[in-house]
XYZ file of C-alpha atoms in Angstrom:
563
model
C 35.487 109.508 87.427
C 35.565 111.797 84.459
C 36.130 109.839 81.093
C 38.247 111.563 78.486
C 37.026 110.798 74.689
C 39.806 112.486 72.764
C 41.921 109.884 71.154
C 44.867 111.927 69.812
C 46.857 114.082 72.193
C 49.822 115.896 71.122
C 53.289 115.747 72.970
C 53.183 119.545 73.778
C 49.790 118.939 75.460
C 51.094 116.125 77.442
C 54.099 118.186 78.529
C 51.754 121.047 79.611
C 49.526 118.606 81.685
C 52.288 117.574 83.880
C 54.606 120.381 85.040
C 57.515 119.626 87.246
C 57.241 121.111 90.682
C 60.630 122.677 91.702
C 61.209 123.097 95.511
C 60.930 126.654 96.751
C 64.328 127.521 97.824
C 64.816 130.799 99.668
C 67.707 132.970 99.108
C 70.334 133.729 101.839
C 68.811 137.044 102.320
C 65.254 135.875 102.843
C 66.603 133.207 105.245
C 68.294 135.765 107.187
C 65.181 137.836 107.376
C 63.165 134.675 108.273
C 65.613 133.777 111.063
C 65.679 137.389 112.568
C 61.949 137.239 112.552
C 61.339 133.843 114.131
C 61.806 133.483 117.929
C 64.235 130.335 117.833
C 66.296 129.037 120.720
C 68.653 131.688 121.837
C 71.856 131.306 123.879
C 75.090 133.053 124.774
C 77.724 130.271 124.834
C 75.754 127.068 123.855
C 77.248 123.633 124.205
C 76.244 119.980 124.063
C 77.029 118.113 127.251
C 76.427 114.404 128.180
C 73.129 115.531 129.832
C 71.758 117.716 127.078
C 72.590 115.036 124.454
C 70.636 112.514 126.386
C 67.713 114.894 126.677
C 67.910 115.821 122.844
C 67.818 112.014 121.986
C 64.759 111.507 124.395
C 63.068 114.230 122.524
C 64.082 112.805 119.139
C 62.589 109.387 120.033
C 59.286 111.025 121.218
C 59.113 113.238 118.029
C 59.804 110.276 115.623
C 57.336 108.120 117.408
C 54.577 110.704 116.907
C 55.814 111.145 113.297
C 55.882 107.397 112.550
C 52.391 106.985 114.139
C 51.217 109.810 111.703
C 52.695 108.146 108.879
C 51.113 104.831 109.441
C 47.733 106.273 109.355
C 48.399 108.102 106.327
C 49.860 104.806 104.758
C 46.305 103.258 105.566
C 44.546 105.828 103.614
C 47.118 105.386 100.633
C 46.541 101.552 100.741
C 42.880 102.337 100.400
C 43.372 104.760 97.571
C 45.611 102.344 95.572
C 42.994 99.660 95.907
C 40.472 101.882 94.220
C 43.119 102.688 91.480
C 43.604 98.962 90.726
C 39.861 98.781 90.382
C 39.563 101.735 88.123
C 42.625 100.565 85.815
C 40.757 97.597 84.738
C 38.314 99.823 82.699
C 40.607 102.549 81.434
C 40.544 103.839 77.929
C 43.373 103.836 75.741
C 43.931 107.712 76.276
C 43.812 107.125 79.989
C 46.279 104.519 80.038
C 48.680 106.620 77.960
C 48.079 109.577 80.244
C 49.007 107.461 83.356
C 51.925 106.074 81.482
C 53.329 109.458 80.677
C 52.725 110.505 84.068
C 54.729 107.876 85.654
C 57.594 108.007 83.202
C 57.797 111.933 83.813
C 57.966 111.602 87.614
C 59.333 108.211 88.596
C 62.727 109.866 89.428
C 61.331 111.726 92.351
C 62.719 110.197 95.484
C 60.534 112.230 97.888
C 57.354 110.334 98.496
C 55.384 113.280 99.616
C 56.139 115.486 96.658
C 55.440 112.658 94.473
C 52.001 111.851 96.130
C 51.210 115.804 95.774
C 51.727 115.615 92.035
C 49.908 112.337 91.663
C 46.851 113.764 93.598
C 46.711 116.743 91.421
C 46.683 114.488 88.499
C 43.946 112.126 89.991
C 41.781 115.303 90.748
C 41.952 116.285 87.142
C 41.624 112.988 85.431
C 40.286 110.340 87.877
C 41.814 107.982 90.193
C 44.143 106.183 87.993
C 47.548 106.664 89.501
C 48.617 105.012 92.587
C 50.281 106.916 95.486
C 53.668 105.819 97.003
C 53.761 104.674 100.792
C 55.657 107.154 102.761
C 58.584 105.483 104.731
C 58.824 105.806 108.529
C 61.891 106.707 110.283
C 63.806 103.423 111.028
C 66.000 102.763 114.178
C 69.201 102.870 111.915
C 68.388 106.693 111.357
C 68.757 107.353 115.011
C 72.288 106.018 114.875
C 73.070 108.626 112.089
C 71.386 111.462 114.009
C 73.784 110.649 116.948
C 76.680 111.089 114.793
C 75.286 114.519 113.580
C 74.874 115.592 117.150
C 78.418 114.555 117.850
C 79.675 116.622 114.988
C 77.402 119.669 116.138
C 78.856 119.338 119.728
C 82.379 119.848 118.175
C 80.999 122.830 116.408
C 79.420 124.388 119.213
C 82.539 123.904 121.521
C 84.837 125.479 118.979
C 82.469 128.465 118.784
C 82.269 128.927 122.523
C 86.006 128.846 122.606
C 86.276 131.597 120.160
C 83.568 133.702 121.667
C 85.325 133.476 125.076
C 88.567 134.213 123.897
C 87.317 137.445 122.371
C 85.013 138.281 125.209
C 81.874 138.107 123.224
C 78.989 137.650 125.528
C 75.616 138.188 124.006
C 72.581 136.340 123.495
C 72.118 135.078 119.774
C 70.257 132.588 118.062
C 71.919 129.043 118.435
C 73.717 128.496 115.023
C 72.811 125.779 112.478
C 74.593 122.423 112.533
C 76.990 121.844 109.405
C 76.388 118.360 108.323
C 79.471 116.999 106.133
C 78.770 113.406 104.969
C 82.533 112.914 104.435
C 83.485 113.887 107.838
C 80.492 111.845 109.583
C 81.608 108.824 107.613
C 85.327 109.272 109.007
C 84.517 109.502 112.570
C 86.267 106.843 114.590
C 86.080 105.433 118.000
C 89.110 103.310 119.381
C 90.608 103.201 115.883
C 87.146 101.798 114.415
C 84.707 103.608 112.255
C 81.684 104.697 114.352
C 79.383 103.930 111.414
C 80.351 101.741 108.423
C 78.425 103.631 105.869
C 79.001 105.625 102.468
C 78.432 109.323 101.985
C 75.384 108.538 99.816
C 73.801 106.494 102.785
C 74.370 109.531 105.147
C 72.673 111.930 102.782
C 69.863 109.689 102.526
C 69.350 109.390 106.222
C 69.717 113.047 106.439
C 66.801 113.500 103.911
C 64.671 111.194 105.910
C 65.337 113.490 109.070
C 64.486 116.544 107.106
C 61.247 114.707 105.850
C 60.300 113.957 109.358
C 60.765 117.516 110.506
C 63.708 116.740 112.559
C 66.153 118.803 110.448
C 64.873 122.044 109.153
C 65.835 125.081 106.830
C 68.212 123.398 104.333
C 71.101 125.600 103.234
C 73.530 124.607 100.631
C 77.017 125.953 100.881
C 78.685 124.580 97.704
C 79.833 120.958 96.731
C 83.183 121.247 98.952
C 81.312 122.162 101.989
C 78.458 120.565 104.220
C 75.145 121.570 104.232
C 73.694 123.732 107.096
C 70.508 122.906 108.746
C 68.583 123.563 111.999
C 67.706 120.951 114.495
C 63.907 121.183 115.449
C 63.820 123.430 118.436
C 61.340 121.044 120.294
C 64.254 118.405 120.145
C 67.278 120.344 120.681
C 68.542 120.873 124.266
C 71.909 122.764 124.926
C 73.643 123.841 127.961
C 74.766 127.659 128.491
C 78.157 127.987 129.732
C 77.680 131.601 130.649
C 74.129 131.382 132.545
C 74.969 127.516 133.581
C 71.393 126.703 132.266
C 69.862 124.249 129.964
C 68.329 125.908 127.099
C 65.253 124.327 125.545
C 61.891 125.304 124.079
C 60.062 125.025 127.498
C 62.376 127.527 129.258
C 63.415 129.839 126.457
C 62.869 133.494 127.131
C 60.821 135.441 125.028
C 62.687 138.835 125.091
C 66.360 138.053 124.705
C 68.644 141.150 125.034
C 70.764 141.716 122.008
C 74.074 143.548 121.545
C 77.852 142.879 121.473
C 79.696 143.624 124.924
C 83.237 144.873 124.249
C 85.797 145.727 126.878
C 86.268 149.399 128.010
C 88.575 151.190 125.645
C 90.136 153.058 128.509
C 91.139 150.016 130.409
C 94.699 148.770 129.638
C 94.692 145.197 128.269
C 98.311 144.772 127.498
C 101.782 146.047 128.583
C 103.313 148.527 126.229
C 106.924 148.138 125.939
C 109.483 150.679 124.964
C 110.892 149.932 121.467
C 114.607 150.218 121.322
C 116.123 151.528 118.003
C 118.406 149.379 116.269
C 121.049 151.025 114.221
C 123.114 148.820 111.699
C 126.551 149.897 110.483
C 127.400 148.381 107.086
C 130.807 148.604 105.872
C 131.760 148.433 102.288
C 134.296 145.778 101.925
C 136.265 145.470 98.666
C 136.634 142.318 96.838
C 139.699 140.269 97.432
C 142.021 138.736 95.037
C 140.619 136.090 92.924
C 136.852 137.196 93.545
C 136.055 139.992 90.889
C 132.672 140.808 90.006
C 130.769 138.959 87.231
C 131.001 140.531 83.628
C 134.500 142.053 83.855
C 135.476 140.399 80.709
C 132.587 141.827 78.750
C 132.943 145.393 80.141
C 136.801 145.116 79.189
C 136.075 143.903 75.577
C 133.679 146.643 75.107
C 136.186 149.317 76.083
C 138.820 148.449 73.525
C 138.975 149.269 69.837
C 138.489 146.559 67.426
C 140.964 145.988 64.474
C 139.033 142.996 63.201
C 136.058 143.309 60.754
C 132.576 142.282 61.949
C 132.565 138.589 61.080
C 128.900 138.109 61.124
C 128.298 140.563 58.200
C 128.636 139.268 54.638
C 131.325 141.134 52.444
C 133.568 140.720 49.530
C 137.440 140.781 49.414
C 138.684 143.574 47.513
C 140.260 141.473 44.698
C 137.221 139.353 44.287
C 134.754 139.830 41.378
C 131.149 141.034 42.510
C 129.648 137.813 40.831
C 131.678 135.535 43.206
C 129.908 133.599 45.862
C 130.206 135.191 49.235
C 132.315 133.531 51.810
C 131.018 131.504 54.721
C 131.711 132.214 58.430
C 134.022 129.197 58.340
C 135.962 130.555 55.448
C 136.209 134.301 57.151
C 137.460 132.809 60.347
C 139.947 130.761 58.319
C 141.202 133.829 56.733
C 142.134 135.237 60.002
C 144.825 132.722 60.676
C 148.167 134.340 60.121
C 151.590 132.825 59.398
C 153.311 132.393 62.957
C 156.370 134.439 61.947
C 154.015 137.336 60.796
C 152.114 137.193 64.052
C 155.151 137.370 66.172
C 156.320 140.334 64.347
C 153.179 142.210 64.576
C 153.030 141.271 68.294
C 156.532 142.759 68.793
C 155.428 145.930 67.021
C 152.582 146.221 69.509
C 149.786 146.212 66.859
C 147.478 144.194 69.115
C 147.735 146.360 72.332
C 144.114 147.398 71.841
C 142.839 144.337 70.268
C 139.049 143.317 70.766
C 138.763 139.362 70.706
C 136.102 137.623 68.508
C 132.744 137.393 69.800
C 132.247 134.231 71.638
C 128.908 133.734 70.092
C 130.633 133.632 66.639
C 132.869 130.940 67.774
C 130.022 128.888 69.295
C 128.251 129.070 66.090
C 131.456 127.845 64.211
C 131.947 125.053 66.917
C 128.677 123.649 66.417
C 127.653 124.319 62.745
C 130.995 125.282 61.032
C 133.106 123.472 58.566
C 136.586 124.375 60.161
C 138.812 121.431 61.089
C 139.849 121.037 64.687
C 143.453 121.996 64.058
C 142.446 124.952 62.098
C 139.938 126.066 64.742
C 142.508 125.609 67.472
C 145.085 127.729 65.764
C 142.575 130.483 65.120
C 141.643 130.420 68.807
C 145.120 130.318 70.086
C 146.146 133.415 67.841
C 143.102 135.188 68.873
C 143.843 134.485 72.645
C 147.519 135.619 72.180
C 146.444 139.005 70.654
C 144.020 139.689 73.467
C 146.869 138.954 76.034
C 149.383 141.387 74.409
C 148.048 144.331 76.343
C 149.799 142.901 79.549
C 153.232 143.746 78.057
C 152.266 147.046 76.716
C 155.422 149.190 76.785
C 157.680 146.308 77.584
C 160.427 145.309 75.050
C 159.294 141.755 74.059
C 161.138 140.571 70.919
C 160.048 138.706 67.938
C 161.578 135.410 68.955
C 160.008 135.373 72.320
C 156.622 135.820 70.762
C 157.367 133.068 68.234
C 158.482 130.807 71.080
C 155.330 131.395 73.077
C 153.162 130.647 69.657
C 154.989 127.405 69.061
C 154.571 126.370 72.732
C 150.892 126.953 73.039
C 150.309 125.098 69.630
C 152.040 122.044 71.019
C 150.621 121.837 74.568
C 147.289 123.900 74.644
C 143.884 122.358 73.914
C 144.893 118.678 73.711
C 143.425 115.640 75.175
C 146.163 113.449 76.743
C 148.894 115.619 75.230
C 148.161 114.237 71.729
C 144.581 114.772 70.298
C 143.038 118.114 69.774
C 139.726 118.722 71.806
C 136.744 119.058 70.016
C 135.749 122.655 68.871
C 132.928 123.126 71.599
C 135.267 122.234 74.312
C 137.833 124.425 72.981
C 135.305 127.165 73.070
C 134.427 126.340 76.771
C 137.903 126.596 77.701
C 138.487 129.844 75.799
C 135.885 131.577 78.043
C 137.691 130.534 81.079
C 141.279 131.516 79.696
C 139.658 135.077 78.679
C 138.621 135.509 82.236
C 141.851 134.395 83.674
C 144.092 136.539 81.553
C 141.836 139.751 82.225
C 141.999 139.071 85.957
C 145.873 138.576 85.542
C 146.243 141.957 83.790
C 144.500 143.800 86.394
C 146.502 142.154 89.143
C 149.739 142.940 87.528
C 148.467 146.825 87.325
C 147.013 147.051 90.761
C 150.335 145.427 92.304
C 152.670 147.215 89.964
C 154.257 143.908 89.228
C 156.516 143.204 86.097
C 155.097 140.050 84.300
C 157.392 137.342 82.995
C 158.161 137.078 79.331
C 155.065 135.604 77.474
C 156.806 132.208 76.711
C 157.582 131.833 80.528
C 154.283 133.145 81.752
C 152.279 130.722 79.647
C 154.481 127.763 80.575
C 151.767 125.384 81.950
C 154.175 123.835 84.572
C 154.568 127.255 86.656
C 151.595 126.300 88.952
C 153.021 127.658 92.181
C 152.178 131.099 93.511
C 155.623 132.293 93.563
C 156.210 131.268 89.978
C 153.578 133.840 88.920
C 152.482 131.895 85.682
C 149.267 131.653 83.962
C 148.629 128.172 85.326
C 148.352 129.577 88.756
C 145.329 131.694 87.815
C 143.256 128.398 87.757
C 142.810 129.208 91.603
C 141.413 132.606 91.066
C 139.109 131.154 88.394
C 137.794 128.411 91.023
C 137.264 130.988 93.510
C 135.364 133.091 91.048
C 133.013 130.079 90.293
C 132.410 129.630 93.950
C 131.564 133.278 94.279
C 129.271 133.225 91.514
C 127.407 130.169 92.861
C 127.260 131.634 96.339
C 125.931 135.005 94.764
C 123.114 132.955 93.191
C 122.359 131.391 96.537
C 122.355 134.778 98.279
C 120.123 136.009 95.558
C 117.682 133.311 96.088
C 117.747 133.903 99.802
C 117.266 137.726 99.281
C 114.297 137.042 96.876
C 112.669 134.709 99.583
C 112.986 137.230 102.216
C 111.393 140.004 100.143
C 108.662 137.497 99.205
C 108.004 136.624 102.866
C 108.015 140.357 103.989
C 105.641 141.235 101.198
C 103.481 138.385 102.134
C 103.552 139.391 105.750
C 102.410 142.841 105.022
C 99.523 141.734 102.656
C 98.669 139.265 104.973
C 98.382 141.688 107.963
C 96.501 144.068 105.666
C 94.032 141.261 104.623
C 93.639 140.249 108.413
C 92.846 143.827 109.454
C 90.197 144.075 106.611
C 88.461 141.150 107.804
C 88.483 142.301 111.398
C 87.030 145.806 110.426
C 84.275 143.807 108.431
C 83.725 141.877 111.774
C 83.509 145.061 113.762
C 81.073 146.688 111.396
C 78.883 143.614 111.608
C 79.376 142.351 108.174
C 80.513 138.910 109.226
C 80.198 136.925 112.387
C 83.247 135.798 114.719
C 83.288 132.139 113.668
C 83.810 133.168 109.899
C 86.705 135.527 111.103
C 88.328 133.066 113.203
C 88.036 130.267 110.460
C 89.226 132.604 107.815
C 92.453 133.642 109.948
C 93.155 130.044 110.994
C 92.941 128.668 107.435
C 94.743 131.582 105.471
C 96.844 133.404 107.978
C 97.578 131.083 110.890
C 100.509 133.171 112.123
C 98.129 136.047 113.122
C 95.742 133.719 114.979
C 97.596 134.337 118.379
C 97.341 138.106 118.005
C 93.936 138.250 116.626
C 92.413 139.465 119.713
C 95.167 142.327 120.028
C 94.398 143.247 116.465
C 90.686 143.450 116.976
C 90.910 145.584 120.022
C 93.539 147.891 118.251
C 91.131 148.524 115.188
C 88.208 148.731 117.434
C 90.011 151.624 119.379
C 90.729 153.438 115.955
C 87.039 153.135 114.979
C 85.946 154.505 118.201
C 88.342 157.333 117.885
C 87.091 158.322 114.503
C 83.563 158.384 115.958
C 84.255 160.535 118.749
């Protein structure tokens, strides 16, 4: 045993003495090249039957028994080594004690006994036998139960693969695929409503690692945290049944020179019936809107096409007889100034001064309703006068006298915009009602013009008791407004339905393109059939039934280009 005399050792030197050995993980490309060069088990349509399941388990038990016997012999040597280490540790120098302590603290988290023993052996060869080796665990009987569950999962995976290959008429010999071991899936297996094994995912992974250490599972391939790992079952253990050849495939009867290549059906052979497509021609008639269902936005168009005799209320300005130094008027003051004496308003209406009147912008009224200082009564009077002015165009060219207009103004001031006939509504409610009234009066004006109907005088027309159709009063336009609201609601529903149909159509087109691209990649050898099938089943299940037809169609196009 070599003795170290140096008493002071720097931390950097200690770190350099004990490098951490990282597992040599091959890349996917290297693994593919290795699998192509190796002569593993090959089959056309491999599945696991009850017979091959029993044969595989028998081979597993023989392999494990041989492995355990070897491990027991190694453990005897380890015990002998550890006894020697215990004797040596009685006479260690302080430096050796520190070195052994640092080694153990640096590598105690390594769970693989074989990897730990390799590092410990290298250390002991360099500094003497002062670190104990770990005993290697044998494969216990419980691990056999977990291996059976992995075989059960593998059985379902091979059955699904054989079904896909048969559906696409793929019959060529290829290496038997790896088993995908998903610890969550294995832990959730049930039999007669009871879990097959009551174990956690961590326990399953520990048994998987033990099987890998024993050589039962090989070629570990990580696929991400959301998928299971792929591993090969030792070819000396695995037995499968080939549905194509009706033979059992194992290491004893495996052919050394398997044939390779995909067999596709003859392109000249008809594989489906081609039906004549009938052209469908749809006649669309343009039906005009009925009474009471005009298109949205009519009031906006109407207001834009009339000339305004009211100044812009949103812009600041000064009256002609006010000094420049006087404070500008607020919006409420400007709206209050618009209120006229009823007699003056009636005279102007009789003269036809408001036949081209543009009403106040509804946004200005909303601002006043929520933030202005006008009283409810003043606001109501201003709104009624604005509404009467905007309705005056209905009686354009008619002889409506001042007294009739005065009676109309007085009646509306008494009966309109009142709760229970006594209290004036709040300003924001008045604005909401005004928007409805503006639509209704605009609708009525167009109805009178289109039907060449002479309207009643304003006082009679705005009488709220004229609710019947034959009375031809403003109150009856409430039904047209209700139809308009229903039309607007149906229009929104139809709009959403149209958007949904458009989205569905575009999604179908994009889905078809994506499936065709994946099929082309498969035909060019860039992916296997299982990956294609799983992709379509997960992302585009509606194309799954026609996947075979799509494959043959694209294959024909590719052959046509080559020829």
